[in-house]
CSV table of C-alpha atoms and ligand atoms in Angstrom, one decimal:
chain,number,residue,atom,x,y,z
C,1,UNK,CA,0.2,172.9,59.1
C,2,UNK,CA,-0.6,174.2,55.7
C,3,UNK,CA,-3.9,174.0,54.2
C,4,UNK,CA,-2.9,171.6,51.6
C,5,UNK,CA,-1.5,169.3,54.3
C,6,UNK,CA,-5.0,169.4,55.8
C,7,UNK,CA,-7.6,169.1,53.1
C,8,UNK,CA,-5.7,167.5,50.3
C,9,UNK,CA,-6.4,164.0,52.2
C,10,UNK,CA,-9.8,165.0,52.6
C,11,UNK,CA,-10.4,165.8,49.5
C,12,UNK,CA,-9.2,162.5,48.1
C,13,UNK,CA,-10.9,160.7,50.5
C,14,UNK,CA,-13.8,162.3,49.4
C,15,UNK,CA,-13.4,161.4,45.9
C,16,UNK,CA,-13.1,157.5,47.1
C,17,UNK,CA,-16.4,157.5,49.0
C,18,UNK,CA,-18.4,158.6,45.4
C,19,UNK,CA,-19.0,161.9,47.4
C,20,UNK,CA,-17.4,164.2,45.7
C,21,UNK,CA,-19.4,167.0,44.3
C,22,UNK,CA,-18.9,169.3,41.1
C,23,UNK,CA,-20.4,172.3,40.3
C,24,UNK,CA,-21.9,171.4,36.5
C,25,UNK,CA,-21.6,174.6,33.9
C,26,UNK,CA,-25.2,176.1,32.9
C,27,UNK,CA,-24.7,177.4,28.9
C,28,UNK,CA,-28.4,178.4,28.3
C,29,UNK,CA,-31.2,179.7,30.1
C,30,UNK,CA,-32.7,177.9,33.3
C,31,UNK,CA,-35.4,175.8,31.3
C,32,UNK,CA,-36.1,171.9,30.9
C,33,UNK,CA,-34.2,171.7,27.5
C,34,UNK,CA,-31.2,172.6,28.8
C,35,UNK,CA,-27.3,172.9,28.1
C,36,UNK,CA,-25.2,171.7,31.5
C,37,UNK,CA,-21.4,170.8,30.9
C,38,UNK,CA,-22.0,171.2,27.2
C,39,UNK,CA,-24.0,168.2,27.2
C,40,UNK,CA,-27.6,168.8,25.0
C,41,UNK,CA,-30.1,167.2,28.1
C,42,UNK,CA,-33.9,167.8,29.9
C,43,UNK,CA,-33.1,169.1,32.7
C,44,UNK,CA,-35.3,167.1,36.0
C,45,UNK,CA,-32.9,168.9,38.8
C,46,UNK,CA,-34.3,172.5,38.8
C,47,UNK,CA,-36.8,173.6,41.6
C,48,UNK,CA,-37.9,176.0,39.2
C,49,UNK,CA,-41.3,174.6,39.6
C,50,UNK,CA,-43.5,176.6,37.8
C,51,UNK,CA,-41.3,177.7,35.3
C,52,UNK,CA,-40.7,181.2,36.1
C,53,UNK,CA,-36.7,181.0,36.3
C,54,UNK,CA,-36.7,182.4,32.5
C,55,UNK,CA,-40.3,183.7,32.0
C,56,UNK,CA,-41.0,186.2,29.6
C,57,UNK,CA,-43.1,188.5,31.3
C,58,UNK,CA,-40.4,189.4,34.3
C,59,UNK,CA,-38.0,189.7,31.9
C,60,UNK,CA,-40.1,192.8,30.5
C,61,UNK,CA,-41.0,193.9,33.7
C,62,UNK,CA,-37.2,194.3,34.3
C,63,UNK,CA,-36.1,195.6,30.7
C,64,UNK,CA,-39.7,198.0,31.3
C,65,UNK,CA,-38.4,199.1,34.6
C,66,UNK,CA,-35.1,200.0,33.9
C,67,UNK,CA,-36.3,201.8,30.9
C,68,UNK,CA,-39.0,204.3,32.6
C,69,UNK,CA,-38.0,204.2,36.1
C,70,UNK,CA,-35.5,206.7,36.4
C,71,UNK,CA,-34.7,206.4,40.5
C,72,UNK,CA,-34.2,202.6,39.8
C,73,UNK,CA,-30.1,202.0,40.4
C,74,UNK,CA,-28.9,198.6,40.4
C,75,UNK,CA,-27.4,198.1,43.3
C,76,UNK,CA,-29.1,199.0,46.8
C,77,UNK,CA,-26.0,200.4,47.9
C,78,UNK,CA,-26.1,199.5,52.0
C,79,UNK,CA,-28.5,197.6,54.5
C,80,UNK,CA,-32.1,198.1,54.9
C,81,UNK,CA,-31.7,199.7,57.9
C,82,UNK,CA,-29.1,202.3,56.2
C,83,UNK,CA,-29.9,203.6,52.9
C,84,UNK,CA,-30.7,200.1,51.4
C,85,UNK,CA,-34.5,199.9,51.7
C,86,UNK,CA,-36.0,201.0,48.2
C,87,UNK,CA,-39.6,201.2,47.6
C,88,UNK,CA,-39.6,197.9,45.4
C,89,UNK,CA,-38.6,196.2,48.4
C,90,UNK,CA,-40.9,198.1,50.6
C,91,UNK,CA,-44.2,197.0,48.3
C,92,UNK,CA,-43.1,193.9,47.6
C,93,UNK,CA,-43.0,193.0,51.3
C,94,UNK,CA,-46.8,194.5,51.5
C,95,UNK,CA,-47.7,192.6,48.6
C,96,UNK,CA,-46.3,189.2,50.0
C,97,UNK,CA,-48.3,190.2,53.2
C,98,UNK,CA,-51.4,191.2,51.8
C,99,UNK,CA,-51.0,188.2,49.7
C,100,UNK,CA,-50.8,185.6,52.5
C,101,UNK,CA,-53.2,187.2,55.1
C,102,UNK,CA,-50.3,188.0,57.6
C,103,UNK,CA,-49.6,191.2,59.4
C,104,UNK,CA,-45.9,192.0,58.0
C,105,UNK,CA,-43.0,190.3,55.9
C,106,UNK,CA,-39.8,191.1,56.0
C,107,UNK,CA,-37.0,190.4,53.3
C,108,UNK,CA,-34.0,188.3,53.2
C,109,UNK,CA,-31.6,187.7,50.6
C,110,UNK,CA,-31.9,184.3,50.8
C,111,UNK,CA,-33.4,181.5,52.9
C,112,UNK,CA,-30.2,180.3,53.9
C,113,UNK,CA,-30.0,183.7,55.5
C,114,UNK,CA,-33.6,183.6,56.9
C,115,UNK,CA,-33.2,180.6,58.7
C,116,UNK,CA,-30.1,181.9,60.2
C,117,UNK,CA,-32.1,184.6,61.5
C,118,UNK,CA,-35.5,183.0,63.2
C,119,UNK,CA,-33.9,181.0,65.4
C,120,UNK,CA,-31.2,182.9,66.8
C,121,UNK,CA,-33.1,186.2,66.9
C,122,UNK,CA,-36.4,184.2,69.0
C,123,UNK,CA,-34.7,181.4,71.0
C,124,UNK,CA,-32.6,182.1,73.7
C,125,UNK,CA,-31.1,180.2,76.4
C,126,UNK,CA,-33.0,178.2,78.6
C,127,UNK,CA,-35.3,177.5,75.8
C,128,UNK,CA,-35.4,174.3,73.7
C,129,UNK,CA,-35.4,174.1,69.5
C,130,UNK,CA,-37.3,170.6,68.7
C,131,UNK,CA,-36.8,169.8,64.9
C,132,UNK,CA,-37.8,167.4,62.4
C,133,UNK,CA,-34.7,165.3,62.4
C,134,UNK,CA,-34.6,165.7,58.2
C,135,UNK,CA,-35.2,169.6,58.2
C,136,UNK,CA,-32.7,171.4,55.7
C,137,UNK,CA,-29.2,172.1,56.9
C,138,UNK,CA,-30.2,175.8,56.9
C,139,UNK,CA,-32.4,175.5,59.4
C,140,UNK,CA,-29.7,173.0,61.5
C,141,UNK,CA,-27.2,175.8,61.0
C,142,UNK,CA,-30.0,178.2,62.2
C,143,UNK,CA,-30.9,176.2,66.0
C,144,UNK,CA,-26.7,176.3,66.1
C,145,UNK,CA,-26.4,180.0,66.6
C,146,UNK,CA,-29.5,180.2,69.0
C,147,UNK,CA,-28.6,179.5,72.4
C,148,UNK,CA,-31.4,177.6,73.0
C,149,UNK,CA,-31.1,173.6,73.7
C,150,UNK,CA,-31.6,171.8,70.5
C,151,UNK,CA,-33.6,168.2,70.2
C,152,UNK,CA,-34.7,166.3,66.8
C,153,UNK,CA,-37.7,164.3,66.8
C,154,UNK,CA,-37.9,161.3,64.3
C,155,UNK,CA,-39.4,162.6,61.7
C,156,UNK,CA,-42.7,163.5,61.2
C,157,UNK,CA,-43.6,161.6,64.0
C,158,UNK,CA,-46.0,163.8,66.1
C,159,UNK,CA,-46.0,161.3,69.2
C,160,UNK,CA,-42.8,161.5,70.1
C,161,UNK,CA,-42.8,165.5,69.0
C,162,UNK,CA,-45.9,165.5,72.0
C,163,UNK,CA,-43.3,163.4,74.3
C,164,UNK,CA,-40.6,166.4,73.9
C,165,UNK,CA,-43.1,169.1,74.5
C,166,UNK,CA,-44.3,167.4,77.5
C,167,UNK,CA,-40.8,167.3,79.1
C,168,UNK,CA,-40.3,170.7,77.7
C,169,UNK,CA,-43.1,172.3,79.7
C,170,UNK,CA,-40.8,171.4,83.1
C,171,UNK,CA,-37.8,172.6,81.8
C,172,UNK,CA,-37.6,175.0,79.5
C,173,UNK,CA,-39.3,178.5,79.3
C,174,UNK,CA,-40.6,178.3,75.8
C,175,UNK,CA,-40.6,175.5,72.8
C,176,UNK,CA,-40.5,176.4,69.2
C,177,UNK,CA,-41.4,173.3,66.5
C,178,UNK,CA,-39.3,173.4,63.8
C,179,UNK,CA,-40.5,171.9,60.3
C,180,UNK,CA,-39.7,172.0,56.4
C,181,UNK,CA,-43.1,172.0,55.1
C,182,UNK,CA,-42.2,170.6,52.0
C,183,UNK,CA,-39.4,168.4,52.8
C,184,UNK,CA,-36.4,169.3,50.3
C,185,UNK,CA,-34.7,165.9,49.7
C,186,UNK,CA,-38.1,163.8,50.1
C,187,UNK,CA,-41.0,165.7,49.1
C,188,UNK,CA,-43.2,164.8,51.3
C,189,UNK,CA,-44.9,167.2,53.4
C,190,UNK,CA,-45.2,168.1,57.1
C,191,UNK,CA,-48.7,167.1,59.1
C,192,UNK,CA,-49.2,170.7,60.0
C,193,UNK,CA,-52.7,170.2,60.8
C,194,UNK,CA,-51.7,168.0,64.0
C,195,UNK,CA,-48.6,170.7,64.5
C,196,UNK,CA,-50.5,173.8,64.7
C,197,UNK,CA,-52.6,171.7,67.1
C,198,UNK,CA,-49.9,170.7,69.3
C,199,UNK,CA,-47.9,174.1,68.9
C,200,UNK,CA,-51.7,175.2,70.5
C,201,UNK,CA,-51.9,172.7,73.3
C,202,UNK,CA,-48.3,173.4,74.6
C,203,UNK,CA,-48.1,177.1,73.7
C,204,UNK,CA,-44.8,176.6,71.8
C,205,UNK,CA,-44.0,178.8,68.5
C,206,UNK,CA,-44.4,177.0,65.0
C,207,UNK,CA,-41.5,177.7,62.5
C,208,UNK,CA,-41.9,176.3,59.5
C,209,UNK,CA,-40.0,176.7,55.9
C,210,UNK,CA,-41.9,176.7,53.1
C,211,UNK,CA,-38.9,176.4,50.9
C,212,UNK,CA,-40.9,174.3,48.3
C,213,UNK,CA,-44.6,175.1,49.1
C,214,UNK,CA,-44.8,178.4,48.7
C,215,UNK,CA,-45.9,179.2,45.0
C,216,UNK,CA,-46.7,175.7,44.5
C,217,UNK,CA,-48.5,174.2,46.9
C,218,UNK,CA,-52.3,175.6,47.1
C,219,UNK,CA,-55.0,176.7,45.6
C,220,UNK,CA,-53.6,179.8,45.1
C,221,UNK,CA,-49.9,178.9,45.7
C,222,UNK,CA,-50.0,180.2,49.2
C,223,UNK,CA,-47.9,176.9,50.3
C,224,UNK,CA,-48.8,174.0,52.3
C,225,UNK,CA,-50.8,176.2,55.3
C,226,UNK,CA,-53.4,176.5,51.9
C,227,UNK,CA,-52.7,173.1,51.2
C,228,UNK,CA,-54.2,172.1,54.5
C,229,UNK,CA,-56.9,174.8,54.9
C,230,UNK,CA,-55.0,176.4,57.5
C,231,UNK,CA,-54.0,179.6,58.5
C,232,UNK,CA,-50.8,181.1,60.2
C,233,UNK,CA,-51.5,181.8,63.7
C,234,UNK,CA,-49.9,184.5,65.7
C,235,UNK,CA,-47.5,182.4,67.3
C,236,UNK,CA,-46.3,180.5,63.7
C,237,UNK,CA,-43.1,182.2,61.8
C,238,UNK,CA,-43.5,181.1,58.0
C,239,UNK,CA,-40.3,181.3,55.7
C,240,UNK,CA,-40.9,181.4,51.8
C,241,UNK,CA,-37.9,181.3,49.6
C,242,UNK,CA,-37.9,182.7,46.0
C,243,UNK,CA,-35.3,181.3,44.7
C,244,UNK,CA,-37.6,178.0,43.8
C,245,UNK,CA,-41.5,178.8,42.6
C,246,UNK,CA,-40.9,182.4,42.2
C,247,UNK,CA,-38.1,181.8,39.6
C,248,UNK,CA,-35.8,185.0,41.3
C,249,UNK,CA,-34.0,185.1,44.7
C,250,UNK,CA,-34.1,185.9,48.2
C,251,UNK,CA,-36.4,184.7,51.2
C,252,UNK,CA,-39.3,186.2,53.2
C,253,UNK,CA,-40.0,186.0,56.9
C,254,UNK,CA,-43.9,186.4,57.4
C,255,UNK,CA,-45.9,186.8,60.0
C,256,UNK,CA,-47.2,189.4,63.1
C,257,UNK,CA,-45.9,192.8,62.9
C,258,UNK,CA,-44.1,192.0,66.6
C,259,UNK,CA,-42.1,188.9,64.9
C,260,UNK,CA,-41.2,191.2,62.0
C,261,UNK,CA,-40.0,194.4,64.2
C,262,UNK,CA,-38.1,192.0,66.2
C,263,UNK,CA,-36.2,191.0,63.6
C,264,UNK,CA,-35.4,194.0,62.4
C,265,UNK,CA,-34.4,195.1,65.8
C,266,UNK,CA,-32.7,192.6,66.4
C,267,UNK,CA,-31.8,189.8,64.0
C,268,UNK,CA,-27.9,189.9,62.4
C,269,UNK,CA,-28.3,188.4,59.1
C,270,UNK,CA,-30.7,191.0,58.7
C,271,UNK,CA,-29.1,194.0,59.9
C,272,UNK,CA,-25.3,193.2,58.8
C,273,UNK,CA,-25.7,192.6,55.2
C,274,UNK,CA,-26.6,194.7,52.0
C,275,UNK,CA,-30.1,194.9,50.8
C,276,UNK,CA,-30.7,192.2,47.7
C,277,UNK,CA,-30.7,194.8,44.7
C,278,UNK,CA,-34.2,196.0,44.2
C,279,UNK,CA,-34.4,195.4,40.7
C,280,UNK,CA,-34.4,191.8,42.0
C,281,UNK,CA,-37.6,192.9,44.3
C,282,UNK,CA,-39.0,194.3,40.9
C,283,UNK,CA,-38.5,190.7,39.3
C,284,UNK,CA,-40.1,189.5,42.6
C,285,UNK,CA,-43.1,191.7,42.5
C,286,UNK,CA,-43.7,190.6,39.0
C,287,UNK,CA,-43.3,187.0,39.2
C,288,UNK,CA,-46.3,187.4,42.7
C,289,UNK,CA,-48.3,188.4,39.7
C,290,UNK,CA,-47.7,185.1,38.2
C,291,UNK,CA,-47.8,182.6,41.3
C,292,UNK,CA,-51.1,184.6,41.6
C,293,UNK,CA,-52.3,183.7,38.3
C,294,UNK,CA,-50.8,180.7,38.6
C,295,UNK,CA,-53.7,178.2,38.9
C,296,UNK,CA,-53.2,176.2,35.5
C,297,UNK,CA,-49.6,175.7,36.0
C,298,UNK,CA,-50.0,174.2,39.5
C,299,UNK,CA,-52.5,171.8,38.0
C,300,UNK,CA,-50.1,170.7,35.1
C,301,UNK,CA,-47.6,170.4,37.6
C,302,UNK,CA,-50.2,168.2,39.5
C,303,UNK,CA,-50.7,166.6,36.3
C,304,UNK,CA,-47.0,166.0,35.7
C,305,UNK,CA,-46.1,164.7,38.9
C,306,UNK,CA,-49.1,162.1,38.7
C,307,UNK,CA,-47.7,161.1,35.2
C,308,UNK,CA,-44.4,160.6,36.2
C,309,UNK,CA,-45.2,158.8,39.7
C,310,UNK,CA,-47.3,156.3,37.7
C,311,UNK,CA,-44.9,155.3,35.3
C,312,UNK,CA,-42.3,155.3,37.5
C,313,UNK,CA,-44.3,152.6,39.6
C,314,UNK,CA,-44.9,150.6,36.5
C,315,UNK,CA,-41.6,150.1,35.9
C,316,UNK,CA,-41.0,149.1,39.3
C,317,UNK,CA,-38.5,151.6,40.9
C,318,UNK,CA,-39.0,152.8,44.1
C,319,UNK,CA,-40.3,155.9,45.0
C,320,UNK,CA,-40.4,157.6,48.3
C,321,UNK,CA,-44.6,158.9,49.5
C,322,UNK,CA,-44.6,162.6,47.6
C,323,UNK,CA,-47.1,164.3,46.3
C,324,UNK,CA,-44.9,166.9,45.3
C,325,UNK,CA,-42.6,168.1,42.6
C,326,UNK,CA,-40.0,166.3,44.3
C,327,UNK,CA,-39.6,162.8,43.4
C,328,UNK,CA,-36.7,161.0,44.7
C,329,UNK,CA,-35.9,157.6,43.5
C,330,UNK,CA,-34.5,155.5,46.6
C,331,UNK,CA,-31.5,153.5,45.6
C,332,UNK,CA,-29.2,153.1,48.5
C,333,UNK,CA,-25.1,153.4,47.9
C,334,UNK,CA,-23.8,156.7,46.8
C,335,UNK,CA,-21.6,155.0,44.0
C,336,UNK,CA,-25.2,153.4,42.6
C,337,UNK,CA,-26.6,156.5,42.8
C,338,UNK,CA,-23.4,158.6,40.9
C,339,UNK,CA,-23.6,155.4,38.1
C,340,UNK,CA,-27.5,155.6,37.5
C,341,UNK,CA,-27.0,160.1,37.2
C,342,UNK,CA,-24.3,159.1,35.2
C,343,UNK,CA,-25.6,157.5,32.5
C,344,UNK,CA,-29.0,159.4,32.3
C,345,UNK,CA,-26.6,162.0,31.1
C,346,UNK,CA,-25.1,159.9,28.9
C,347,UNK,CA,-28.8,159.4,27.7
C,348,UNK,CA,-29.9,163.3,27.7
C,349,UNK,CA,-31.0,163.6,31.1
C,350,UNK,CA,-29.9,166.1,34.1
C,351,UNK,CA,-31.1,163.7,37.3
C,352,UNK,CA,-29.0,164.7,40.2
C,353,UNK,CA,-27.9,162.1,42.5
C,354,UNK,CA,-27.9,163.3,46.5
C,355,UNK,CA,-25.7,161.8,48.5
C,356,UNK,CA,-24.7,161.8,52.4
C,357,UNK,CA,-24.1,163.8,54.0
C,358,UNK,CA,-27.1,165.6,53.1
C,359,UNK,CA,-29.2,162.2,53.1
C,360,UNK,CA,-28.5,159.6,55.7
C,361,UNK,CA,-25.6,156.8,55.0
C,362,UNK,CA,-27.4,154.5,52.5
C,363,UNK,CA,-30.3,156.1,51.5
C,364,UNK,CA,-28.6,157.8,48.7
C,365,UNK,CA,-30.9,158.9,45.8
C,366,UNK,CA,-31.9,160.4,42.4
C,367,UNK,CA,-33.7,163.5,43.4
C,368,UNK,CA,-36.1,164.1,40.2
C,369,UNK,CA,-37.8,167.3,40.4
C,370,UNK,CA,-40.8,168.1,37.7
C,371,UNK,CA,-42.3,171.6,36.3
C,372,UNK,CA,-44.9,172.5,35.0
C,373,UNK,CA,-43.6,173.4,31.8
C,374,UNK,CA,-42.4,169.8,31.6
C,375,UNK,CA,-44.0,167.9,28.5
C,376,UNK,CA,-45.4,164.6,29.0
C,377,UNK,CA,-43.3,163.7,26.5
C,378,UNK,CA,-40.0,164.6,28.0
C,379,UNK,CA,-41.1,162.6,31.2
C,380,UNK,CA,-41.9,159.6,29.5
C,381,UNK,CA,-38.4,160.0,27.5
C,382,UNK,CA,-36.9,160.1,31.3
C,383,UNK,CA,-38.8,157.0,31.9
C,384,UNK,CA,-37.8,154.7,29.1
C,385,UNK,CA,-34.2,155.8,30.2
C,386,UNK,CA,-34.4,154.9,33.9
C,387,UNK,CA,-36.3,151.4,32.3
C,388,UNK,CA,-33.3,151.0,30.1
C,389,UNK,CA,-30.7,151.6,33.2
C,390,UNK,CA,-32.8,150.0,35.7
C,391,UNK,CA,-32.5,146.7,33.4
C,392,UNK,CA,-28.6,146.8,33.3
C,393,UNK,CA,-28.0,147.6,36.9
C,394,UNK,CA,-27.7,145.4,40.2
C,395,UNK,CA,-30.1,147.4,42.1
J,401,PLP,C1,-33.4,175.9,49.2
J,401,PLP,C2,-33.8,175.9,50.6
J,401,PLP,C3,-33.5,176.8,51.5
J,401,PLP,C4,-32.5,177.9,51.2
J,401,PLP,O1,-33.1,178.9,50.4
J,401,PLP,P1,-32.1,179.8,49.5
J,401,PLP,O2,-33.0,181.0,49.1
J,401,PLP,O3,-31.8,178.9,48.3
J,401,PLP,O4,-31.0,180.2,50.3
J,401,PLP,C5,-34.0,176.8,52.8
J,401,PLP,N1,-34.8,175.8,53.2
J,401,PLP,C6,-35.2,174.8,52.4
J,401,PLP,C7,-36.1,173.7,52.8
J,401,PLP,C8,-34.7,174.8,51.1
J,401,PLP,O5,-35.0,173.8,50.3
């Protein structure tokens, strides 16, 4: 069979069910005021949170860099544990540990590629994977190439996560608790108070993936073990991405210098690929300096994410329990959801609708994200739009 015989049905099919998914054409920097498809809009769809995607100051650092640093080439030229492991990458990892009070982190070049790596590289078989059943597909992907037994509990719910460890204890040598922190297509965030707890009583390993904490959640943007006055323990693995707060790319794995070396011993997505260039770890290192100093912009992103939630309440639409920057507006059917992103564009507006499959059937939704270097005045320009479509649609 060729390949068009296979997927061109699918692909149509696809198109029918309102899930069909383009990739829309950035023209100008990642920003709110933005140019996507050619069309002039605010963008709400970024999870550039604290708007260091196109900040000045690591911008410099780079131009600054490249300009004195004469050792600093591009490209990294092989895997860490070749000839890829530059110094930028070798401080930035001290500074992300020193940072958030853990032994060791270890770079990834992304999260996708982090999560790949925890699981498989920790849980063998005979073990048993028990997962938040709304985790991010990254993490899924990352329990299917660990031979370990794989279970989701419903989720957030901690009773019946105690249930599974209970029947874990008879048979299966060790547990691991896997958990967004922030959850990526709800905002809302995991109780990892209780977790920690139960990851204590039963003597199972905490994993959790701070995809959308890190940077932004805390006092000082350490991510939502600051958020809950907690600390990672020696048994927790915490994943921050830095493709999200930090405004760059890649992923860290952090945590004690035995769950580090054993990743580098032992994990393939880390050993089998090239080293993200360093020039990105100098970006990295610069924009730490920012999520450092980054007190007043998590409290106008605090600020804008109240704003927003209250109007959006006014005006009657339903919103899902976040406190976060993610603020998805439930409205059920992928075709309502496609119609209502739709026309926000038509009004100035980049709201991205998520559909199955990476939301369960029905619960399709707009997923509105907020910075910090959001105005109040671009928010309430998204609200009178959503009044004005909420008033001429069914739902
Ligand atoms: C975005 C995201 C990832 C993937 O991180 P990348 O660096 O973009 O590959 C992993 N987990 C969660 C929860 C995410 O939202």
């Amino acid at each position: 069979m060729s390949i068009k015989k296979r997927f061109q049905p699918r692909l149509e099919q696809r198109e029918a069910d309102y899930l069909y998914r383009r990739r829309p054409l950035v023209f100008s920097a990642q920003q709110p005021d933005m140019n996507i498809n050619g069309i002039e809009c605010i963008n709400f769809s970024s999870n550039d949170y604290l708007g260091l995607a196109n900040h000045p100051q690591i911008k410099q650092a780079l131009i600054e860099g490249l300009q004195t640093q004469q050792d600093l080439s591009y490209g990294s030229g092989a895997a860490h544990l070749v000839t890829g492991h530059h110094l930028h990458h070798h401080l930035l990892e001290d500074e992300l540990a020193d940072w958030l009070g853990v032994e060791r982190t270890l770079l990834f070049s992304t999260g996708y590629m982090a999560n790949l790596a925890v699981q498989q590289t920790l849980m063998h078989a005979g073990d048993i994977i028990l997962a938040d059943k709304l985790n991010h597909a990254s993490l899924i992907d990352g329990a299917r190439l660990s031979e370990a037994d794989f279970k989701r509990y419903p989720h957030l719910d901690m009773q019946a996560l105690e249930r599974r460890l209970q029947q874990a204890q008879a048979k299966h040598s060790q547990a691991m608790i896997v958990t967004d922190g922030v959850f990526s297509m709800d905002g809302d965030i995991a109780p990892l108070k209780a977790m920690q707890q139960l990851a204590q009583k039963y003597q199972a390993w905490l994993f959790v993936d701070d995809a959308h904490g890190i940077g932004a959640l805390g006092e000082h943007g350490k991510g939502c073990f600051e958020h809950f006055g907690l600390q990672p323990d020696e048994n927790t693995i915490l994943v921050g991405t830095l493709g999200k707060a930090f405004g760059t790319s890649g992923a860290f794995v952090a945590g004690s210098s035995v769950l580090i070396e054993s990743l580098i011993q032992f994990a393939r997505p880390y050993i089998y690929t090239t080293a993200m260039p360093q020039l990105n770890a100098l970006a990295i290192r610069e924009a730490l300096k920012l999520v450092k100093n980054g007190q007043a912009s998590r409290e106008t992103l605090q600020q804008n994410i109240k704003h927003f939630r209250e109007g959006a309440l006014q005006i009657g639409l339903q919103l899902w329990p976040s406190d976060t920057a993610i603020q998805p507006i439930m409205l059920g059917k992928s075709d309502t959801a496609v119609e209502w992103s739709e026309a926000l564009k038509q009004a100035g507006f980049w709201v991205t609708a998520i559909r199955p499959p990476t939301v369960p059937q029905n619960q399709a939704r707009l997923r509105v994200t907020l910075s910090a270097i959001h105005t109040p005045e671009q928010i309430d320009q998204l609200l009178d739009a959503l009044k004005a479509i909420q008033s001429t649609s069914s739902v």
